[in-house]
Short mmCIF file of C-alpha atoms in Angstrom, two decimals:
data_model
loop_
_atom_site.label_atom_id
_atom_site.label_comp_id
_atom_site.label_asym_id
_atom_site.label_seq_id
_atom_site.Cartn_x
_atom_site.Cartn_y
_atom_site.Cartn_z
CA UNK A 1 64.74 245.60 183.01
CA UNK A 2 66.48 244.07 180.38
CA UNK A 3 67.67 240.78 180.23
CA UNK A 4 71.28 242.19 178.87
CA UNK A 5 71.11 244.57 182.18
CA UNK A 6 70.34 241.80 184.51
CA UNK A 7 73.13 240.00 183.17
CA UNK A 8 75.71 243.19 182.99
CA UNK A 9 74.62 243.60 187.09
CA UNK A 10 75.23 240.34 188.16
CA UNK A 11 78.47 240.34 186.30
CA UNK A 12 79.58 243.27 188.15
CA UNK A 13 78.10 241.63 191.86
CA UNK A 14 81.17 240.14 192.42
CA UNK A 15 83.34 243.01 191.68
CA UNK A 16 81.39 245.61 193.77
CA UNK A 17 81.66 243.12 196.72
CA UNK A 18 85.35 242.79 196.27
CA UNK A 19 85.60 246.57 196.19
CA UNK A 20 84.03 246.97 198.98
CA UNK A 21 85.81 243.87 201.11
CA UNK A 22 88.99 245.35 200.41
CA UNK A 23 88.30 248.64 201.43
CA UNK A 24 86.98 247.18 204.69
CA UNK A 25 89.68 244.97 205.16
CA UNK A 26 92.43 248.56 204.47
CA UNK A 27 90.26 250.30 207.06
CA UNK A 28 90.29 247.23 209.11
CA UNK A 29 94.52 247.03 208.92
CA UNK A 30 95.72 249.00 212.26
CA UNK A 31 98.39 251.60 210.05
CA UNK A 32 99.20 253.64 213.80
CA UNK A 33 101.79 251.17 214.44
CA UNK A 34 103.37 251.71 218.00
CA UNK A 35 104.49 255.12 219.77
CA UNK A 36 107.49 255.11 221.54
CA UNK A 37 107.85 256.52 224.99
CA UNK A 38 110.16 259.69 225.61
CA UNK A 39 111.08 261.92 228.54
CA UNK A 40 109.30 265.15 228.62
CA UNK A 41 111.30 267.73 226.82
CA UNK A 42 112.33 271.62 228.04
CA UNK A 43 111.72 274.31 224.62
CA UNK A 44 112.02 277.15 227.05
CA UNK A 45 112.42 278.61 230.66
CA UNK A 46 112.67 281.93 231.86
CA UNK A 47 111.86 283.86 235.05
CA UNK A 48 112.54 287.37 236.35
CA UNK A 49 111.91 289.54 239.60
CA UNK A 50 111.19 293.27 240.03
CA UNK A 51 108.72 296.10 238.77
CA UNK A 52 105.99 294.88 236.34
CA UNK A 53 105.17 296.73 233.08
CA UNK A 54 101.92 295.53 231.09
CA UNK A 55 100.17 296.67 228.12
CA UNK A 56 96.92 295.01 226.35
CA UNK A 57 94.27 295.89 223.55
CA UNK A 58 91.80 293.79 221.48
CA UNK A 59 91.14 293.75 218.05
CA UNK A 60 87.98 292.03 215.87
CA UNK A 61 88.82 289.45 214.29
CA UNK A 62 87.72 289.40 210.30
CA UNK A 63 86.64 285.83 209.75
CA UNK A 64 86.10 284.76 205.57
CA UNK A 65 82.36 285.18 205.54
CA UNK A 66 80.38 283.03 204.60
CA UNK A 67 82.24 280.60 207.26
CA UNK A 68 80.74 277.18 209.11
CA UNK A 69 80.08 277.79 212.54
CA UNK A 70 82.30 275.76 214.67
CA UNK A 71 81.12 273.43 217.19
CA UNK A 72 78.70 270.75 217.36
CA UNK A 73 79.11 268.17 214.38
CA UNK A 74 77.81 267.82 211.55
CA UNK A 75 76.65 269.41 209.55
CA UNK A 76 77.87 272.65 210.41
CA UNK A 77 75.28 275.99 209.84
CA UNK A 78 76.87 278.86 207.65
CA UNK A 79 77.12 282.22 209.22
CA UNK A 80 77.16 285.20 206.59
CA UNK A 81 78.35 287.47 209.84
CA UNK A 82 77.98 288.26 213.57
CA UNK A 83 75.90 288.32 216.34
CA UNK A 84 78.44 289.72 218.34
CA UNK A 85 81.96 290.26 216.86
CA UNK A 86 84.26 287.70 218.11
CA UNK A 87 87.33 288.85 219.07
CA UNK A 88 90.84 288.76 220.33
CA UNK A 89 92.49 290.38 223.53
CA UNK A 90 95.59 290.39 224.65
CA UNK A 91 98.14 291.41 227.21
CA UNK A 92 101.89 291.54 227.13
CA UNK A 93 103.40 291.50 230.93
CA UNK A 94 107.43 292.53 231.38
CA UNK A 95 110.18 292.05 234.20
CA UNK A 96 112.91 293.52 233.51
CA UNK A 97 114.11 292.31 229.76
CA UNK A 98 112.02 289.01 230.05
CA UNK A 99 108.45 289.49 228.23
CA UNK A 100 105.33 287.13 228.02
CA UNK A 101 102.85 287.86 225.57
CA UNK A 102 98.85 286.11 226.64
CA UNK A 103 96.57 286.06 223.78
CA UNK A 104 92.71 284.67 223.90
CA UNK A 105 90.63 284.25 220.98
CA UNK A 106 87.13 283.94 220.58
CA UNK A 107 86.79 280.15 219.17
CA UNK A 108 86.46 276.94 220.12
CA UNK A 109 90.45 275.65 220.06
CA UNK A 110 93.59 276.48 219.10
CA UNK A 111 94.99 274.01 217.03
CA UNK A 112 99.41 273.41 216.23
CA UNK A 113 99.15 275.12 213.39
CA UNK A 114 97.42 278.17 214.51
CA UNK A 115 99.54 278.60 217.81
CA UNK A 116 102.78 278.60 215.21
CA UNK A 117 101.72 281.28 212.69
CA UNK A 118 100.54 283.80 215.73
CA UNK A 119 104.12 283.09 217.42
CA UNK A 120 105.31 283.43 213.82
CA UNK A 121 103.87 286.74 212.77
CA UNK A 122 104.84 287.89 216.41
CA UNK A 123 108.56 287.53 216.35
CA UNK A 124 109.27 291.39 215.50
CA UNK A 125 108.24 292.17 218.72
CA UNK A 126 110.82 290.45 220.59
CA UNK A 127 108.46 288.63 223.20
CA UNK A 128 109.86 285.73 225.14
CA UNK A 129 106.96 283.57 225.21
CA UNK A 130 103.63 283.95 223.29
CA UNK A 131 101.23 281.81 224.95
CA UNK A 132 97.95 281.48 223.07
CA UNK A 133 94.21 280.42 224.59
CA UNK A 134 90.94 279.67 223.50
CA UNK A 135 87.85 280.61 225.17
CA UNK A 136 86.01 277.42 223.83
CA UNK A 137 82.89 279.19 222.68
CA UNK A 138 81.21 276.86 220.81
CA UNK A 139 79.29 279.08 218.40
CA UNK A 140 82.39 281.44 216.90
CA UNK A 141 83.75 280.59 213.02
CA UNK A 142 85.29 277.29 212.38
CA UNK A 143 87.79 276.40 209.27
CA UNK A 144 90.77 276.66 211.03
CA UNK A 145 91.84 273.04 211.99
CA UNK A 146 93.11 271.27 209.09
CA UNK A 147 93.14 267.78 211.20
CA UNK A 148 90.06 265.51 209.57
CA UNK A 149 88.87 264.66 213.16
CA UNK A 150 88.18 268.10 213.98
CA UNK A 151 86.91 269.30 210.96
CA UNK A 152 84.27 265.97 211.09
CA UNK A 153 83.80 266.55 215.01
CA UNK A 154 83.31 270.74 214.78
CA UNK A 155 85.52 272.42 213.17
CA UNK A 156 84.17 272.34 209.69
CA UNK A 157 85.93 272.25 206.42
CA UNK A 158 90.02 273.56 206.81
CA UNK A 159 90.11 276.38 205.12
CA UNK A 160 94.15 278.72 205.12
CA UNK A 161 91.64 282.01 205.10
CA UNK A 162 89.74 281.18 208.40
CA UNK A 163 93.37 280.29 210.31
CA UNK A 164 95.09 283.38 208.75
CA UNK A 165 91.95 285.43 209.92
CA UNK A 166 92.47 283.94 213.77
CA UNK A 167 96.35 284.25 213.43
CA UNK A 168 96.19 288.08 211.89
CA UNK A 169 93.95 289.14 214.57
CA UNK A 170 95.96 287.48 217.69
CA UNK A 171 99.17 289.22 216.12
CA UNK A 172 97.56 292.46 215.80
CA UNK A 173 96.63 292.49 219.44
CA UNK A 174 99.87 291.43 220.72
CA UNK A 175 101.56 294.40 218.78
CA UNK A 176 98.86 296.91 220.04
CA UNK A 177 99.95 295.43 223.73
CA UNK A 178 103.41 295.41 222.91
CA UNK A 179 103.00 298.91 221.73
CA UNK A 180 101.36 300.27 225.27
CA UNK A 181 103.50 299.05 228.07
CA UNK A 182 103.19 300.86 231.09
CA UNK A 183 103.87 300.32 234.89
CA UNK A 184 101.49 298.42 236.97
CA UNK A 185 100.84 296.80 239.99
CA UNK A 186 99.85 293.22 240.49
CA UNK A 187 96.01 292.57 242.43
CA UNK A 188 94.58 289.22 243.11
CA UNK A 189 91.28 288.17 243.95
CA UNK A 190 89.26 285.22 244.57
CA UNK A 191 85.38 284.53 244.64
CA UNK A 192 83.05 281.47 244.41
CA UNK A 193 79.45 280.61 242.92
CA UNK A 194 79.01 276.85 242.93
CA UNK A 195 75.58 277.59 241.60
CA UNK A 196 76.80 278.67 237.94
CA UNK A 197 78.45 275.39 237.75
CA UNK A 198 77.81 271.14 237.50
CA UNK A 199 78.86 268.29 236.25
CA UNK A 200 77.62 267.10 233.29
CA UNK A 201 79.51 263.46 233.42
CA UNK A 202 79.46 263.24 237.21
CA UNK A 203 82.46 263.03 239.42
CA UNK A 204 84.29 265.72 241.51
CA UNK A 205 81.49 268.76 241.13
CA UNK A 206 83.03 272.10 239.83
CA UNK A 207 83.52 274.65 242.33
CA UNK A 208 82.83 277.71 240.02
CA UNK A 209 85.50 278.96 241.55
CA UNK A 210 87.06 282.37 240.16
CA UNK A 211 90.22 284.04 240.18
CA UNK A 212 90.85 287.76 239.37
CA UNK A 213 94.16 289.16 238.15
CA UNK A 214 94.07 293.07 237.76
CA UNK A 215 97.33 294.84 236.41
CA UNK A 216 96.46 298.12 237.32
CA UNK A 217 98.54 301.25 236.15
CA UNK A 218 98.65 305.07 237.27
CA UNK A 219 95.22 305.72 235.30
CA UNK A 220 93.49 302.84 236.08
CA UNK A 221 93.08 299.13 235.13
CA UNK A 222 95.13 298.04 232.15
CA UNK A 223 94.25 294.73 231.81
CA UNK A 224 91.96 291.72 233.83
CA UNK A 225 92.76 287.74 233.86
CA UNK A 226 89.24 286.13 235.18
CA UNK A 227 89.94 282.72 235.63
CA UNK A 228 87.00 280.18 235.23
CA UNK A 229 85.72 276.98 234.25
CA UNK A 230 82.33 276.66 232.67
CA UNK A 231 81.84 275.26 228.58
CA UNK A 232 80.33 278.28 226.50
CA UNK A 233 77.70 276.62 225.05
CA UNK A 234 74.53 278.80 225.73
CA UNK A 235 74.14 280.21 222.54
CA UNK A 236 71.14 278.51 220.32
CA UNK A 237 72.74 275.68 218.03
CA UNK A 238 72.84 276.10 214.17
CA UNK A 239 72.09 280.10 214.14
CA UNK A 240 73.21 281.26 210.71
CA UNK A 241 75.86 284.29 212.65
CA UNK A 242 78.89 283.88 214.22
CA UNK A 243 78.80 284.14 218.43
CA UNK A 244 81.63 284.70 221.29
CA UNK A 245 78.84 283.37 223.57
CA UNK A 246 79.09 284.40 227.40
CA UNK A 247 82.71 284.85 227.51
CA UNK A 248 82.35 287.65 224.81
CA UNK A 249 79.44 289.21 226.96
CA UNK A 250 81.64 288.76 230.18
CA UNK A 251 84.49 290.88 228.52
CA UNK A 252 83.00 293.39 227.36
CA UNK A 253 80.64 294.20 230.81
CA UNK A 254 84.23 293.80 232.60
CA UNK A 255 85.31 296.33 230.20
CA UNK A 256 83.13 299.55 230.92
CA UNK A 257 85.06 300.06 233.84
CA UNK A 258 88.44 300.45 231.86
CA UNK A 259 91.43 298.15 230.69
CA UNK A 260 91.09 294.97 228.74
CA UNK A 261 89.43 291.62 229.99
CA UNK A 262 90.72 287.93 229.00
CA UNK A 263 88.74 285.22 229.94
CA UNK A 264 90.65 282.21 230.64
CA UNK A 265 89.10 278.82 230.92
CA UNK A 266 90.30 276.07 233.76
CA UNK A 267 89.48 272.76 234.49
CA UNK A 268 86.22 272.70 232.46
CA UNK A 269 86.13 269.63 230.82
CA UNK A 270 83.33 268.40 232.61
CA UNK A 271 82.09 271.60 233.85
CA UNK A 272 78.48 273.16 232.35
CA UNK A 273 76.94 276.66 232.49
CA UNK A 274 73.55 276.56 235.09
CA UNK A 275 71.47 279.20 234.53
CA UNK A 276 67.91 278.96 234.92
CA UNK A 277 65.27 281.30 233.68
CA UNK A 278 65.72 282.22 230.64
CA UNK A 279 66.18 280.96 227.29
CA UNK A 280 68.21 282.30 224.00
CA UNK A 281 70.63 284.86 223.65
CA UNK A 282 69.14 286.25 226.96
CA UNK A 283 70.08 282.96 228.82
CA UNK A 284 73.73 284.04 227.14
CA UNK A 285 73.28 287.48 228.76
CA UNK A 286 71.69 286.75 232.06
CA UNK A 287 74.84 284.33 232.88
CA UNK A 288 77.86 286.38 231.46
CA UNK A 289 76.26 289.16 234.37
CA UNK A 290 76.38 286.40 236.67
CA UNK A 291 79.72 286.12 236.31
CA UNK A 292 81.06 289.46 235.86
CA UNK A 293 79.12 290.17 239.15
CA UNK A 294 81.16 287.50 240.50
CA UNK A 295 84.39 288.84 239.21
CA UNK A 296 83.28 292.25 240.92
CA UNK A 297 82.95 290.34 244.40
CA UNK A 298 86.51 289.34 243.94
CA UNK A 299 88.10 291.93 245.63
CA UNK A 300 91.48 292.14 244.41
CA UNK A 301 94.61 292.46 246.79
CA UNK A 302 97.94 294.35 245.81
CA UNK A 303 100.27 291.05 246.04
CA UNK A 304 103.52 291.59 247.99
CA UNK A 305 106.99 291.89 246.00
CA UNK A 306 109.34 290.94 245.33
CA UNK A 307 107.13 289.56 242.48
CA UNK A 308 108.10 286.71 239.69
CA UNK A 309 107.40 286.58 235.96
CA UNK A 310 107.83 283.29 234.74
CA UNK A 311 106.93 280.94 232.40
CA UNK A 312 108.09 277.13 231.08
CA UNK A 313 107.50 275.58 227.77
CA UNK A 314 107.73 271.78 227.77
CA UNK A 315 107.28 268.87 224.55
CA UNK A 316 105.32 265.97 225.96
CA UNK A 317 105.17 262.72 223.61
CA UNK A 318 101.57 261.26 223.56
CA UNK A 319 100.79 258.02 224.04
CA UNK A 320 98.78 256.47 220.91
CA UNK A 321 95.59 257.51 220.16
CA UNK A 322 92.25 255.21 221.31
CA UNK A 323 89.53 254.99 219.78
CA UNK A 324 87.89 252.10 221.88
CA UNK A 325 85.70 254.30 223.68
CA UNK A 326 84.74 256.45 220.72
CA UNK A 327 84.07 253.73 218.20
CA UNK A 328 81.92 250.35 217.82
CA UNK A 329 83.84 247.20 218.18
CA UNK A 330 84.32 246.91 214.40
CA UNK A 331 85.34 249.99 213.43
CA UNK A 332 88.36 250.33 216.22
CA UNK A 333 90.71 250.14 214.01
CA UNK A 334 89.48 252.41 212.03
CA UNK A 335 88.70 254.53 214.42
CA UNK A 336 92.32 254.34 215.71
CA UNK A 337 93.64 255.17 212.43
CA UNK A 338 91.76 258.48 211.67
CA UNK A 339 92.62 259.60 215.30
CA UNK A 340 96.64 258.90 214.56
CA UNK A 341 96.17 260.41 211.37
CA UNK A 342 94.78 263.67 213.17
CA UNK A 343 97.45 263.59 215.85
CA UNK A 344 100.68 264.77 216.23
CA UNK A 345 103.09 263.18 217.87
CA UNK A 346 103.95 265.48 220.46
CA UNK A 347 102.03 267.94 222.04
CA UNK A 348 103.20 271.40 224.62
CA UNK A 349 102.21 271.81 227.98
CA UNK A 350 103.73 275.09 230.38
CA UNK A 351 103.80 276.69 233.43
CA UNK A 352 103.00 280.90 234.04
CA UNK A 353 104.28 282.34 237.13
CA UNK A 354 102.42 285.61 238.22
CA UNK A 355 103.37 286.37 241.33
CA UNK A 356 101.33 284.29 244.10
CA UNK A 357 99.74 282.44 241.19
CA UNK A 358 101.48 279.62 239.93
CA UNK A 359 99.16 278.10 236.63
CA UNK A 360 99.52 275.04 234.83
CA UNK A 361 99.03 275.37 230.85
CA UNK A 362 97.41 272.55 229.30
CA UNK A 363 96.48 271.63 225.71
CA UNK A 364 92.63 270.24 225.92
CA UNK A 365 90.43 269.85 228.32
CA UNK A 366 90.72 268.60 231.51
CA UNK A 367 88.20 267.62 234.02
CA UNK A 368 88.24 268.39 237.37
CA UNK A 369 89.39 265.00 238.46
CA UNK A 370 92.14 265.39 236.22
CA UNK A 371 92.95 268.92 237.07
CA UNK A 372 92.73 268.49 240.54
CA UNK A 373 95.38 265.63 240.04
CA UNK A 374 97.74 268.22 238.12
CA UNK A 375 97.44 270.56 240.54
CA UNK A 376 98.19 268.17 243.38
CA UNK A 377 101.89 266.71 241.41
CA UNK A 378 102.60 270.42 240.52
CA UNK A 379 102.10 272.93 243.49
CA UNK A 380 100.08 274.41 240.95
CA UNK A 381 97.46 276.75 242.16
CA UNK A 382 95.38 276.52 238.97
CA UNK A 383 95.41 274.94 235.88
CA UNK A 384 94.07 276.71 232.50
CA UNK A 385 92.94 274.61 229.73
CA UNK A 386 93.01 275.29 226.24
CA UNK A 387 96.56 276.22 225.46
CA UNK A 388 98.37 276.38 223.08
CA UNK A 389 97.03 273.51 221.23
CA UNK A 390 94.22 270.87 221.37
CA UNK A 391 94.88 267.22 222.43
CA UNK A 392 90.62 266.90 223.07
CA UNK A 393 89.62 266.08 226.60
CA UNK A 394 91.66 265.03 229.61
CA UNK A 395 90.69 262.31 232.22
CA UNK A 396 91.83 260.50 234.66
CA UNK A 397 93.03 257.07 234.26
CA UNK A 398 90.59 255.65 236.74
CA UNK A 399 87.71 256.78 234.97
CA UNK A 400 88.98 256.32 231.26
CA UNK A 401 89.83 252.14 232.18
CA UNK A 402 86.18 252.45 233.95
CA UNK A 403 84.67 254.06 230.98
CA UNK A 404 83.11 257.21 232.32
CA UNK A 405 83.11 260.55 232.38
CA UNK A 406 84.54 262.24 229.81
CA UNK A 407 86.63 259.32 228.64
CA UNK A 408 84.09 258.85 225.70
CA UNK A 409 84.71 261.86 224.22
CA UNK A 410 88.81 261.06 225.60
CA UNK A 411 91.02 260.31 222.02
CA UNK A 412 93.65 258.98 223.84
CA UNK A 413 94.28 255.69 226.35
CA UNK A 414 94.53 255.92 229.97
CA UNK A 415 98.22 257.27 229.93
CA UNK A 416 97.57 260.35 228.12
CA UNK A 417 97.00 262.39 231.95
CA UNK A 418 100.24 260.61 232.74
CA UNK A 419 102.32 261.92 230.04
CA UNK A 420 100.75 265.10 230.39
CA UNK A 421 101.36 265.20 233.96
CA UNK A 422 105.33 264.40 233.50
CA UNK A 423 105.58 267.54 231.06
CA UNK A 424 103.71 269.62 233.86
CA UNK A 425 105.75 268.78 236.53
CA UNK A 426 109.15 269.70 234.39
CA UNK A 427 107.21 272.61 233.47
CA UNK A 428 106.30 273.88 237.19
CA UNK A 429 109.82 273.16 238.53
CA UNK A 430 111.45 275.55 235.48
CA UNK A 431 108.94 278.28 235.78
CA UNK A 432 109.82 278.04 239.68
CA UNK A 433 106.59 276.97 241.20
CA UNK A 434 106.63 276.15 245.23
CA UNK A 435 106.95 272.33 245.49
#
């Protein structure tokens, strides 16, 4: 090297080092400021008695191939198509004038955004309430979360196609269900395998505990709620296709027999899939049979009218995001700021009465703890996770000040089951739950 090159390099020493200072010292600067505290706040309440009238379909969604797999971090594998065509099923329920509209889709979460177009694009039908779920496979297409923490921690890079593909599809469906109401009666069932089940972050041990809604009309079923908490995450990381995992499989067994199955996920933020013997896509299989065969030993009851329809919508303010648990000790800050820079301000938790079931609607992922907790403050009988937005996982306070559990993977403080919990219990009291 030169002796005019050595000189030009140590001239610029100093300068690279001040670059590089100051950009530590701006990542360093706490910019999330403080969030104020407010009360819980009602969007919407309605609740009706009488005969029930339900329709439902499903419809593929059409992700923009080639698309990142959503899931587990980067970097993200590229899928060029499907395994098995994710998809998305729903199911419109009406009382009278009062209609409630359920769509689940075939992805990991649904983030703000997403949850407003399909309410958007669904307007012309004149629903009520449009409630939207995830099944939180772990394998489906990615690009739909514009929020840099999620594309960084699975989501991939935000891309308008891949959330007008999820949105397009959800509408469809809800217009197909619209489309195809029909009288029904309401059935309940309830079965448990605690063997499909654990812990992965120790605690309360999941019950794998089902519940079976069937809304059966003149010719048959016309639609199935299975209601279950396990993490769909059986399908072989960084395949090159696109994969509903076991709650695809579980859907589409429930479906030989007639109607339209939605899997709904509960309190499974610390709840994993057990299921020895097998390995691939035929571990995948081999445990959506398991449960389907534990759907079928649900034998569902014809519930006694008079029967309820009724839902709650509730704004909840979050407490600021925390990135103490997430992030060494010099890089909270940063940390802190990338989370409050991914994070609205507010988030929306409900309530769904059907009938003798009385179910929470939460925005992440709770754990058992923590939905066992929500379920105690609420007279709730269950509590469904993945609703109508993504807040990330939910723990209790306890165990996030303790530093276990899911708190780790928890973006929030010990307050955010709190807050949560306030909405809920505004929620439950609107949509009429037994308290």
């Amino acid at each position: 090297m030169s002796t005019s090159w050595r000189h030009r390099l140590r001239s610029l020493l100093p300068l690279t080092l001040l670059t590089i200072g100051s950009a530590y010292a701006l990542a360093s600067w706490n910019w999330c400021g403080r969030w104020p505290e407010e009360a819980p706040t009602l969007l919407g309440r309605a609740r009706a008695e009488g005969p029930w009238k339900a329709g439902a379909a499903k419809v593929a969604l059409a992700p923009p191939y080639p698309v990142a797999v959503a899931g587990y971090g980067l970097p993200l594998p590229e899928a060029s198509g499907a395994g098995l065509p994710p998809q998305a099923r729903a199911v419109v329920l009406a009382v009278g004038e009062l209609k409630v509209g359920l769509v689940s889709l075939e992805l990991m979460l649904v983030p703000d955004p997403l949850v407003a177009a399909v309410r958007e694009r669904s307007a012309p039908l004149g629903l009520n309430a449009v409630l939207v779920v995830a099944t939180h496979t772990h394998s489906s297409f990615g690009g739909y979360d514009a929020r840099l923490a999620s594309q960084l921690a699975g989501t991939g890079r935000y891309r308008e196609d891949s959330l007008k593909a999820a949105a397009v599809g959800a509408s469809e469906a809800l217009a197909q269900a619209a489309s195809r109401l029909t009288d029904v009666t309401l059935e309940v069932g309830e079965a448990r395998e605690p063997g499909l089940v654990r812990s992965r972050s120790g605690g309360d041990v999941p019950e794998g505990a089902l519940t079976r809604v069937v809304l059966r009309g003149t010719q048959g079923p016309v639609a199935e709620l299975l209601h279950f908490a396990s993490h769909p995450t059986l399908v072989p990381r960084k395949r090159d296709v696109v994969d509903p995992d076991w709650p695809g499989r579980l859907s589409q067994l429930r479906e030989a027999t007639g109607g339209v199955t939605l899997m709904l996920q509960g309190a499974a933020g610390n709840a994993s899939a057990v299921w020895e013997g097998a390995e691939g896509l035929e571990k995948v299989a081999g445990y959506a049979k398991a449960v389907a065969e534990l759907a079928g030993k649900a034998e569902p009851v014809a519930a006694e009218g008079p029967l309820a329809l009724g839902y709650a919508r509730v704004s909840v303010a979050l407490p600021r995001p925390d990135a103490s648990r997430l992030a060494p000790g010099y890089a909270r800050a940063a940390g802190d700021n990338l989370l409050c820079a991914s994070s609205a301000r507010t988030v929306e938790v409900g309530a769904l009465t059907l009938g003798p079931l009385h179910w929470l609607l939460m925005p992440g992922e709770p754990t058992v703890q923590a939905g066992s907790a929500l379920a105690r403050r609420t007279g709730a009988s269950g509590v469904l996770g993945l609703v109508d937005g993504y807040v990330g996982y939910v723990e209790t306070p306890e165990r996030v000040e303790a530093r276990e559990g899911e708190s780790r993977r928890q973006y929030f403080g010990p307050r955010l089951l709190e807050r949560l919990g306030d909405g809920a219990e505004l929620a439950a009291r609107e949509a009429g739950f037994p308290h």
